[in-house]
Coordinates of N, CA and C in Angstrom, one line a residue:
F1 N 101.2 17.8 32.2 CA 100.1 18.4 31.6 C 99.0 17.5 31.5
P2 N 97.9 18.0 31.5 CA 96.7 17.1 31.5 C 96.4 16.7 30.1
V3 N 95.9 15.6 30.0 CA 95.4 15.0 28.7 C 93.9 15.0 28.7
T4 N 93.4 15.4 27.6 CA 91.9 15.5 27.5 C 91.5 14.4 26.5
I5 N 90.6 13.7 27.0 CA 90.0 12.6 26.1 C 88.6 13.0 25.7
P6 N 88.5 13.1 24.5 CA 87.1 13.5 24.1 C 86.1 12.4 24.4
Q7 N 85.0 12.9 24.9 CA 83.9 12.0 25.2 C 83.1 11.6 24.0
Q8 N 82.9 10.4 23.9 CA 82.1 9.9 22.8 C 80.9 9.3 23.4
T9 N 79.8 9.6 22.7 CA 78.6 8.9 23.1 C 78.4 7.8 22.0
S10 N 78.1 6.7 22.5 CA 77.9 5.6 21.6 C 76.4 5.5 21.3
T11 N 76.1 5.3 20.1 CA 74.7 5.1 19.7 C 74.6 3.8 19.0
M12 N 73.5 3.2 19.3 CA 73.3 1.8 18.7 C 72.5 2.0 17.5
N13 N 72.9 1.2 16.6 CA 72.2 1.2 15.3 C 71.1 0.2 15.3
G14 N 70.5 -0.2 16.4 CA 69.5 -1.2 16.4 C 68.1 -0.6 16.4
P15 N 67.1 -1.4 16.6 CA 65.7 -0.8 16.5 C 65.4 0.2 17.6
R16 N 64.6 1.1 17.3 CA 64.3 2.2 18.3 C 62.9 1.9 18.8
Y17 N 62.7 2.4 20.0 CA 61.3 2.3 20.6 C 60.5 3.4 20.1
Q18 N 59.3 3.0 19.5 CA 58.4 4.1 18.9 C 57.1 4.1 19.7
G19 N 57.1 3.6 20.8 CA 55.8 3.6 21.5 C 55.1 2.3 21.3
P20 N 53.9 2.2 21.9 CA 53.2 0.9 21.7 C 52.6 0.8 20.3
M21 N 52.5 -0.3 19.8 CA 52.0 -0.5 18.5 C 50.5 -0.2 18.4
R22 N 50.1 0.5 17.4 CA 48.7 0.9 17.3 C 47.7 -0.3 17.3
E23 N 48.1 -1.4 16.7 CA 47.2 -2.5 16.7 C 47.0 -3.1 18.1
A24 N 48.0 -2.8 19.0 CA 47.9 -3.4 20.3 C 46.7 -2.9 21.1
F25 N 46.2 -1.7 20.8 CA 45.1 -1.1 21.5 C 43.8 -1.1 20.6
G26 N 43.8 -1.7 19.5 CA 42.6 -1.9 18.7 C 42.2 -0.7 17.8
E27 N 43.2 0.1 17.4 CA 42.9 1.3 16.7 C 42.3 1.0 15.3
E28 N 42.8 0.0 14.7 CA 42.2 -0.4 13.4 C 40.8 -1.0 13.6
L29 N 40.6 -1.7 14.7 CA 39.3 -2.2 15.0 C 38.3 -1.1 15.2
A30 N 38.8 -0.1 15.9 CA 37.9 1.1 16.2 C 37.6 1.8 14.9
Q31 N 38.6 2.0 14.0 CA 38.3 2.6 12.8 C 37.3 1.8 11.9
A32 N 37.5 0.5 11.9 CA 36.5 -0.3 11.2 C 35.1 -0.2 11.8
G33 N 35.1 -0.1 13.1 CA 33.8 0.1 13.7 C 33.1 1.4 13.3
Q34 N 34.0 2.4 13.3 CA 33.5 3.8 12.9 C 33.0 3.7 11.4
R35 N 33.7 3.1 10.5 CA 33.3 3.0 9.2 C 32.0 2.2 9.1
L36 N 31.8 1.2 9.8 CA 30.6 0.4 9.9 C 29.5 1.3 10.4
G37 N 29.7 2.1 11.4 CA 28.7 3.0 12.0 C 28.3 4.0 10.9
N38 N 29.2 4.5 10.2 CA 28.9 5.5 9.1 C 28.1 4.9 8.0
T39 N 28.4 3.7 7.7 CA 27.6 2.9 6.7 C 26.2 2.7 7.1
V40 N 26.1 2.2 8.4 CA 24.7 2.0 8.9 C 23.9 3.3 9.0
Q41 N 24.6 4.4 9.3 CA 23.9 5.6 9.4 C 23.4 6.0 8.0
Q42 N 24.2 5.9 7.0 CA 23.9 6.2 5.6 C 22.7 5.3 5.2
V43 N 22.7 4.0 5.5 CA 21.6 3.1 5.1 C 20.4 3.6 5.8
G44 N 20.5 4.0 7.1 CA 19.3 4.5 7.8 C 18.7 5.7 7.2
Q45 N 19.6 6.6 6.8 CA 19.1 7.9 6.2 C 18.4 7.6 4.9
Q46 N 19.0 6.7 4.1 CA 18.4 6.3 2.8 C 17.0 5.6 3.1
A47 N 16.9 4.8 4.1 CA 15.7 4.1 4.4 C 14.6 5.1 4.8
S48 N 15.1 6.0 5.6 CA 14.2 7.1 6.1 C 13.7 7.9 5.0
A49 N 14.5 8.3 4.0 CA 14.1 9.1 2.9 C 13.2 8.3 2.0
M50 N 13.4 7.0 1.9 CA 12.5 6.1 1.1 C 11.1 6.1 1.7
I51 N 11.1 5.9 3.0 CA 9.8 5.8 3.7 C 9.1 7.1 3.6
T52 N 9.8 8.3 3.7 CA 9.2 9.6 3.6 C 8.6 9.7 2.2
R53 N 9.4 9.4 1.1 CA 8.9 9.4 -0.3 C 7.7 8.6 -0.4
Q54 N 7.7 7.4 0.1 CA 6.6 6.4 0.0 C 5.3 7.0 0.7
Q55 N 5.5 7.6 1.8 CA 4.4 8.2 2.6 C 3.8 9.4 1.8
E56 N 4.6 10.2 1.2 CA 4.2 11.3 0.3 C 3.4 10.7 -0.9
R57 N 3.9 9.7 -1.4 CA 3.2 9.1 -2.6 C 1.9 8.5 -2.2
D58 N 1.8 7.8 -1.0 CA 0.6 7.2 -0.5 C -0.4 8.3 -0.2
D59 N 0.1 9.5 0.4 CA -0.8 10.6 0.6 C -1.4 11.1 -0.7
E60 N -0.5 11.3 -1.7 CA -1.0 11.8 -3.0 C -2.0 10.9 -3.6
Q61 N -1.7 9.6 -3.6 CA -2.6 8.6 -4.1 C -4.0 8.6 -3.5
A62 N -4.0 8.7 -2.1 CA -5.3 8.8 -1.4 C -6.1 10.0 -1.8
V63 N -5.4 11.2 -2.0 CA -6.0 12.4 -2.4 C -6.6 12.3 -3.8
I64 N -5.8 11.7 -4.7 CA -6.3 11.5 -6.1 C -7.5 10.6 -6.1
E65 N -7.5 9.5 -5.4 CA -8.6 8.6 -5.4 C -9.9 9.3 -4.8
A66 N -9.7 10.0 -3.7 CA -10.9 10.7 -3.1 C -11.3 11.8 -4.0
S67 N -10.4 12.6 -4.6 CA -10.8 13.7 -5.4 C -11.5 13.2 -6.7
T68 N -11.1 12.1 -7.2 CA -11.8 11.5 -8.4 C -13.2 11.1 -8.1
S69 N -13.4 10.4 -6.9 CA -14.7 10.0 -6.5 C -15.6 11.3 -6.3
F70 N -15.0 12.3 -5.6 CA -15.7 13.5 -5.4 C -16.2 14.2 -6.7
M71 N -15.3 14.3 -7.6 CA -15.6 14.9 -8.9 C -16.7 14.1 -9.6
K72 N -16.7 12.8 -9.6 CA -17.7 12.0 -10.2 C -19.1 12.2 -9.6
E73 N -19.1 12.3 -8.2 CA -20.3 12.5 -7.5 C -20.8 13.9 -7.8
M74 N -20.0 14.9 -7.8 CA -20.4 16.3 -8.1 C -20.9 16.4 -9.5
S75 N -20.3 15.7 -10.5 CA -20.8 15.7 -11.9 C -22.2 15.1 -11.9
D76 N -22.4 14.0 -11.2 CA -23.7 13.4 -11.2 C -24.7 14.3 -10.6
N77 N -24.3 15.0 -9.5 CA -25.2 16.0 -8.9 C -25.6 17.1 -9.8
L78 N -24.8 17.4 -10.8 CA -25.0 18.5 -11.7 C -25.7 18.0 -13.0
R79 N -25.4 16.8 -13.4 CA -25.8 16.4 -14.8 C -26.7 15.2 -14.8
N80 N -27.2 14.7 -13.7 CA -28.0 13.5 -13.6 C -29.3 13.7 -14.5
Q81 N -29.6 12.7 -15.3 CA -30.7 12.8 -16.2 C -32.0 12.3 -15.6
E82 N -31.9 11.6 -14.5 CA -33.1 11.0 -13.8 C -34.0 12.2 -13.3
Q83 N -35.2 11.8 -13.0 CA -36.2 12.8 -12.5 C -36.6 12.4 -11.1
D84 N -37.0 13.4 -10.3 CA -37.5 13.0 -8.9 C -39.0 12.7 -9.1
E85 N -39.7 12.5 -8.0 CA -41.1 12.1 -8.0 C -42.0 13.2 -8.5
N86 N -41.5 14.4 -8.6 CA -42.3 15.5 -9.2 C -42.0 15.8 -10.7
G87 N -41.1 15.0 -11.2 CA -40.7 15.1 -12.6 C -39.6 16.2 -12.9
V88 N -39.0 16.6 -11.8 CA -37.9 17.6 -11.9 C -36.6 16.8 -12.0
P89 N -35.8 17.2 -13.0 CA -34.5 16.6 -13.1 C -33.6 16.6 -11.9
K90 N -33.0 15.5 -11.5 CA -32.1 15.5 -10.3 C -30.9 16.3 -10.6
G91 N -30.4 16.3 -11.8 CA -29.2 17.1 -12.1 C -29.5 18.5 -12.2
I92 N -28.8 19.3 -11.4 CA -29.1 20.7 -11.2 C -29.0 21.5 -12.6
L93 N -28.1 21.1 -13.4 CA -27.9 21.8 -14.7 C -28.9 21.4 -15.7
N94 N -29.7 20.4 -15.4 CA -30.8 19.9 -16.3 C -32.1 20.5 -16.0
R95 N -32.2 21.3 -15.0 CA -33.5 21.9 -14.6 C -33.7 23.2 -15.4
T96 N -34.9 23.3 -15.8 CA -35.2 24.5 -16.7 C -36.3 25.4 -16.0
L97 N -36.3 26.6 -16.5 CA -37.3 27.6 -16.1 C -37.4 27.7 -14.6
G98 N -38.6 27.6 -14.1 CA -38.8 27.8 -12.6 C -38.3 26.6 -11.8
N99 N -38.0 25.5 -12.4 CA -37.5 24.4 -11.7 C -36.0 24.6 -11.3
A100 N -35.4 25.6 -11.9 CA -34.0 25.9 -11.6 C -33.9 26.8 -10.3
R101 N -35.0 27.4 -9.9 CA -35.0 28.2 -8.7 C -34.4 27.5 -7.5
G102 N -33.5 28.1 -6.8 CA -32.8 27.6 -5.6 C -31.7 26.6 -6.0
S103 N -31.3 26.5 -7.2 CA -30.3 25.6 -7.6 C -28.9 25.9 -6.9
S104 N -28.6 27.1 -6.9 CA -27.3 27.5 -6.3 C -27.3 27.2 -4.8
L105 N -28.3 27.4 -4.1 CA -28.4 27.1 -2.7 C -28.3 25.6 -2.5
Q106 N -29.1 24.8 -3.3 CA -29.1 23.4 -3.2 C -27.7 22.8 -3.5
F107 N -27.0 23.4 -4.5 CA -25.7 22.9 -4.9 C -24.7 23.2 -3.7
E108 N -24.8 24.3 -3.1 CA -23.9 24.7 -2.0 C -24.1 23.7 -0.8
E109 N -25.4 23.4 -0.5 CA -25.7 22.5 0.6 C -25.2 21.1 0.3
N110 N -25.4 20.7 -1.0 CA -24.9 19.3 -1.4 C -23.3 19.3 -1.3
Y111 N -22.7 20.4 -1.7 CA -21.2 20.5 -1.6 C -20.8 20.3 -0.1
K112 N -21.4 21.1 0.8 CA -21.0 21.0 2.2 C -21.1 19.6 2.7
E113 N -22.1 18.9 2.4 CA -22.3 17.5 2.8 C -21.2 16.6 2.2
M114 N -21.0 16.8 0.9 CA -20.0 15.9 0.2 C -18.6 16.2 0.8
R115 N -18.3 17.5 1.0 CA -17.0 18.0 1.5 C -16.7 17.3 2.9
E116 N -17.6 17.3 3.8 CA -17.4 16.7 5.1 C -17.2 15.2 4.9
R117 N -18.0 14.5 4.1 CA -17.9 13.1 3.9 C -16.5 12.7 3.3
Y118 N -16.1 13.4 2.3 CA -14.8 13.1 1.6 C -13.6 13.5 2.5
L119 N -13.7 14.5 3.3 CA -12.6 14.8 4.2 C -12.5 13.7 5.3
G120 N -13.6 13.1 5.6 CA -13.5 12.0 6.6 C -13.0 10.8 6.0
S121 N -12.8 10.7 4.7 CA -12.3 9.5 4.0 C -10.8 9.4 4.0
V122 N -10.1 10.5 4.3 CA -8.7 10.5 4.3 C -8.2 10.7 5.7
V123 N -7.0 10.2 6.0 CA -6.5 10.1 7.4 C -5.6 11.2 7.8
S124 N -4.6 11.6 7.0 CA -3.6 12.5 7.5 C -4.0 14.0 7.2
E125 N -3.4 14.8 8.0 CA -3.7 16.3 7.8 C -3.2 16.8 6.4
N126 N -2.1 16.2 6.0 CA -1.6 16.6 4.6 C -2.6 16.2 3.6
Q127 N -3.2 15.0 3.7 CA -4.2 14.5 2.8 C -5.4 15.4 2.8
K128 N -5.9 15.7 4.0 CA -7.1 16.6 4.2 C -6.9 18.0 3.5
R129 N -5.7 18.5 3.8 CA -5.4 19.9 3.2 C -5.4 19.8 1.7
A130 N -4.7 18.8 1.2 CA -4.6 18.7 -0.3 C -6.0 18.5 -0.9
L131 N -6.8 17.6 -0.3 CA -8.1 17.3 -0.8 C -9.0 18.5 -0.7
L132 N -8.9 19.2 0.4 CA -9.8 20.4 0.6 C -9.5 21.4 -0.5
N133 N -8.2 21.6 -0.8 CA -7.8 22.6 -1.9 C -8.4 22.2 -3.2
K134 N -8.4 20.9 -3.5 CA -8.9 20.4 -4.8 C -10.4 20.5 -4.9
M135 N -11.1 20.1 -3.8 CA -12.6 20.2 -3.7 C -13.0 21.6 -3.8
D136 N -12.4 22.5 -3.0 CA -12.9 23.9 -3.0 C -12.7 24.5 -4.4
S137 N -11.6 24.2 -5.0 CA -11.3 24.8 -6.4 C -12.3 24.3 -7.4
H138 N -12.7 23.0 -7.3 CA -13.7 22.4 -8.2 C -15.0 23.0 -7.9
F139 N -15.4 23.2 -6.6 CA -16.6 23.8 -6.3 C -16.8 25.2 -6.8
V140 N -15.8 26.0 -6.6 CA -15.9 27.4 -7.1 C -16.1 27.4 -8.6
S141 N -15.4 26.6 -9.4 CA -15.6 26.5 -10.8 C -17.0 26.1 -11.2
E142 N -17.5 25.0 -10.5 CA -18.9 24.5 -10.8 C -19.9 25.5 -10.4
M143 N -19.7 26.2 -9.2 CA -20.7 27.1 -8.7 C -20.9 28.2 -9.7
E144 N -19.9 28.7 -10.3 CA -20.1 29.8 -11.4 C -21.0 29.3 -12.4
Q145 N -20.9 28.0 -12.8 CA -21.7 27.4 -13.9 C -23.2 27.3 -13.4
V146 N -23.3 26.9 -12.1 CA -24.7 26.7 -11.6 C -25.4 28.1 -11.5
R147 N -24.7 29.1 -11.0 CA -25.3 30.4 -10.8 C -25.7 31.0 -12.2
G148 N -24.8 30.8 -13.2 CA -25.2 31.3 -14.5 C -26.4 30.5 -15.1
H149 N -26.4 29.2 -14.9 CA -27.6 28.4 -15.4 C -28.8 28.9 -14.7
E150 N -28.8 29.0 -13.4 CA -30.0 29.4 -12.6 C -30.5 30.8 -13.1
T151 N -29.6 31.7 -13.3 CA -29.9 33.1 -13.7 C -30.6 33.0 -15.1
R152 N -30.0 32.3 -16.0 CA -30.5 32.2 -17.4 C -31.9 31.6 -17.4
Q153 N -32.1 30.5 -16.6 CA -33.4 29.8 -16.5 C -34.4 30.7 -15.9
L154 N -34.1 31.4 -14.8 CA -35.1 32.3 -14.2 C -35.4 33.5 -15.1
D155 N -34.5 34.0 -15.8 CA -34.7 35.0 -16.8 C -35.7 34.5 -17.8
A156 N -35.4 33.3 -18.4 CA -36.3 32.8 -19.4 C -37.7 32.5 -18.8
D157 N -37.8 32.0 -17.6 CA -39.1 31.8 -16.9 C -39.9 33.1 -16.8
Y158 N -39.2 34.2 -16.4 CA -39.8 35.5 -16.3 C -40.3 36.0 -17.6
K159 N -39.5 35.8 -18.6 CA -39.8 36.3 -20.0 C -41.1 35.5 -20.5
N160 N -41.1 34.2 -20.2 CA -42.3 33.4 -20.6 C -43.5 33.8 -19.9
T161 N -43.4 34.2 -18.6 CA -44.5 34.7 -17.8 C -45.1 36.0 -18.4
I162 N -44.2 36.9 -18.8 CA -44.6 38.2 -19.4 C -45.2 37.9 -20.7
D163 N -44.6 37.1 -21.5 CA -45.1 36.8 -22.9 C -46.5 36.2 -22.8
T164 N -46.7 35.3 -21.9 CA -48.0 34.7 -21.7 C -49.0 35.7 -21.2
N165 N -48.6 36.5 -20.3 CA -49.5 37.6 -19.8 C -49.9 38.5 -21.0
L166 N -49.0 38.9 -21.8 CA -49.2 39.9 -22.9 C -50.2 39.2 -23.9
K167 N -50.0 37.9 -24.2 CA -50.8 37.2 -25.1 C -52.3 37.2 -24.6
E168 N -52.4 37.0 -23.3 CA -53.8 37.0 -22.7 C -54.4 38.4 -22.9
Y169 N -53.7 39.4 -22.7 CA -54.2 40.8 -22.8 C -54.6 41.0 -24.3
V170 N -53.8 40.6 -25.2 CA -54.1 40.7 -26.6 C -55.3 39.9 -27.0
N171 N -55.4 38.7 -26.5 CA -56.6 37.8 -26.8 C -57.8 38.5 -26.2
K172 N -57.8 39.0 -25.0 CA -58.9 39.6 -24.4 C -59.3 40.9 -25.1
A173 N -58.3 41.7 -25.5 CA -58.6 42.9 -26.3 C -59.3 42.5 -27.6
G174 N -58.8 41.4 -28.2 CA -59.4 41.0 -29.5 C -60.8 40.5 -29.4
S175 N -61.1 39.9 -28.3 CA -62.5 39.4 -28.1 C -63.4 40.5 -27.7
L176 N -63.0 41.6 -27.2 CA -63.9 42.8 -26.9 C -64.3 43.5 -28.1
S177 N -63.6 43.5 -29.2 CA -64.0 44.3 -30.3 C -65.1 43.7 -31.2

């Protein structure tokens, strides 16, 4: 009769092959490089954000400086106490009676000249847009004041003319009797 011998596979309890070691191909070095790249990218983004914030602040400062100068000049244009060679106040809001005639038109012409000059004093489109908004807003506010002043002064001038004319008629009528 035949004898069967069970087959046994022998296994060794020694170290097993697990493939090449990760360090052998620079995986840790690659990961370190990737971490460094991420860090550099973050630093770059932060620097870019800082530069953008600084540019916005520089734009804002330039607009504030130009706007302040503009408002000072406009105020002088309206309230200057000096007189021209004809004795008419240079400040539009200081003109009285008939001297106020044409004040609105002159103020608008002065504004257009100032507007172009001040827009030329700033460099970026953002600065120009912001300054233009400030100047136009200030102009509209002041123009209302100029128109009201001109109307009141011309009304007073007209009333003075009528009163003077009536007094002359009364004086003439009194001298005829």
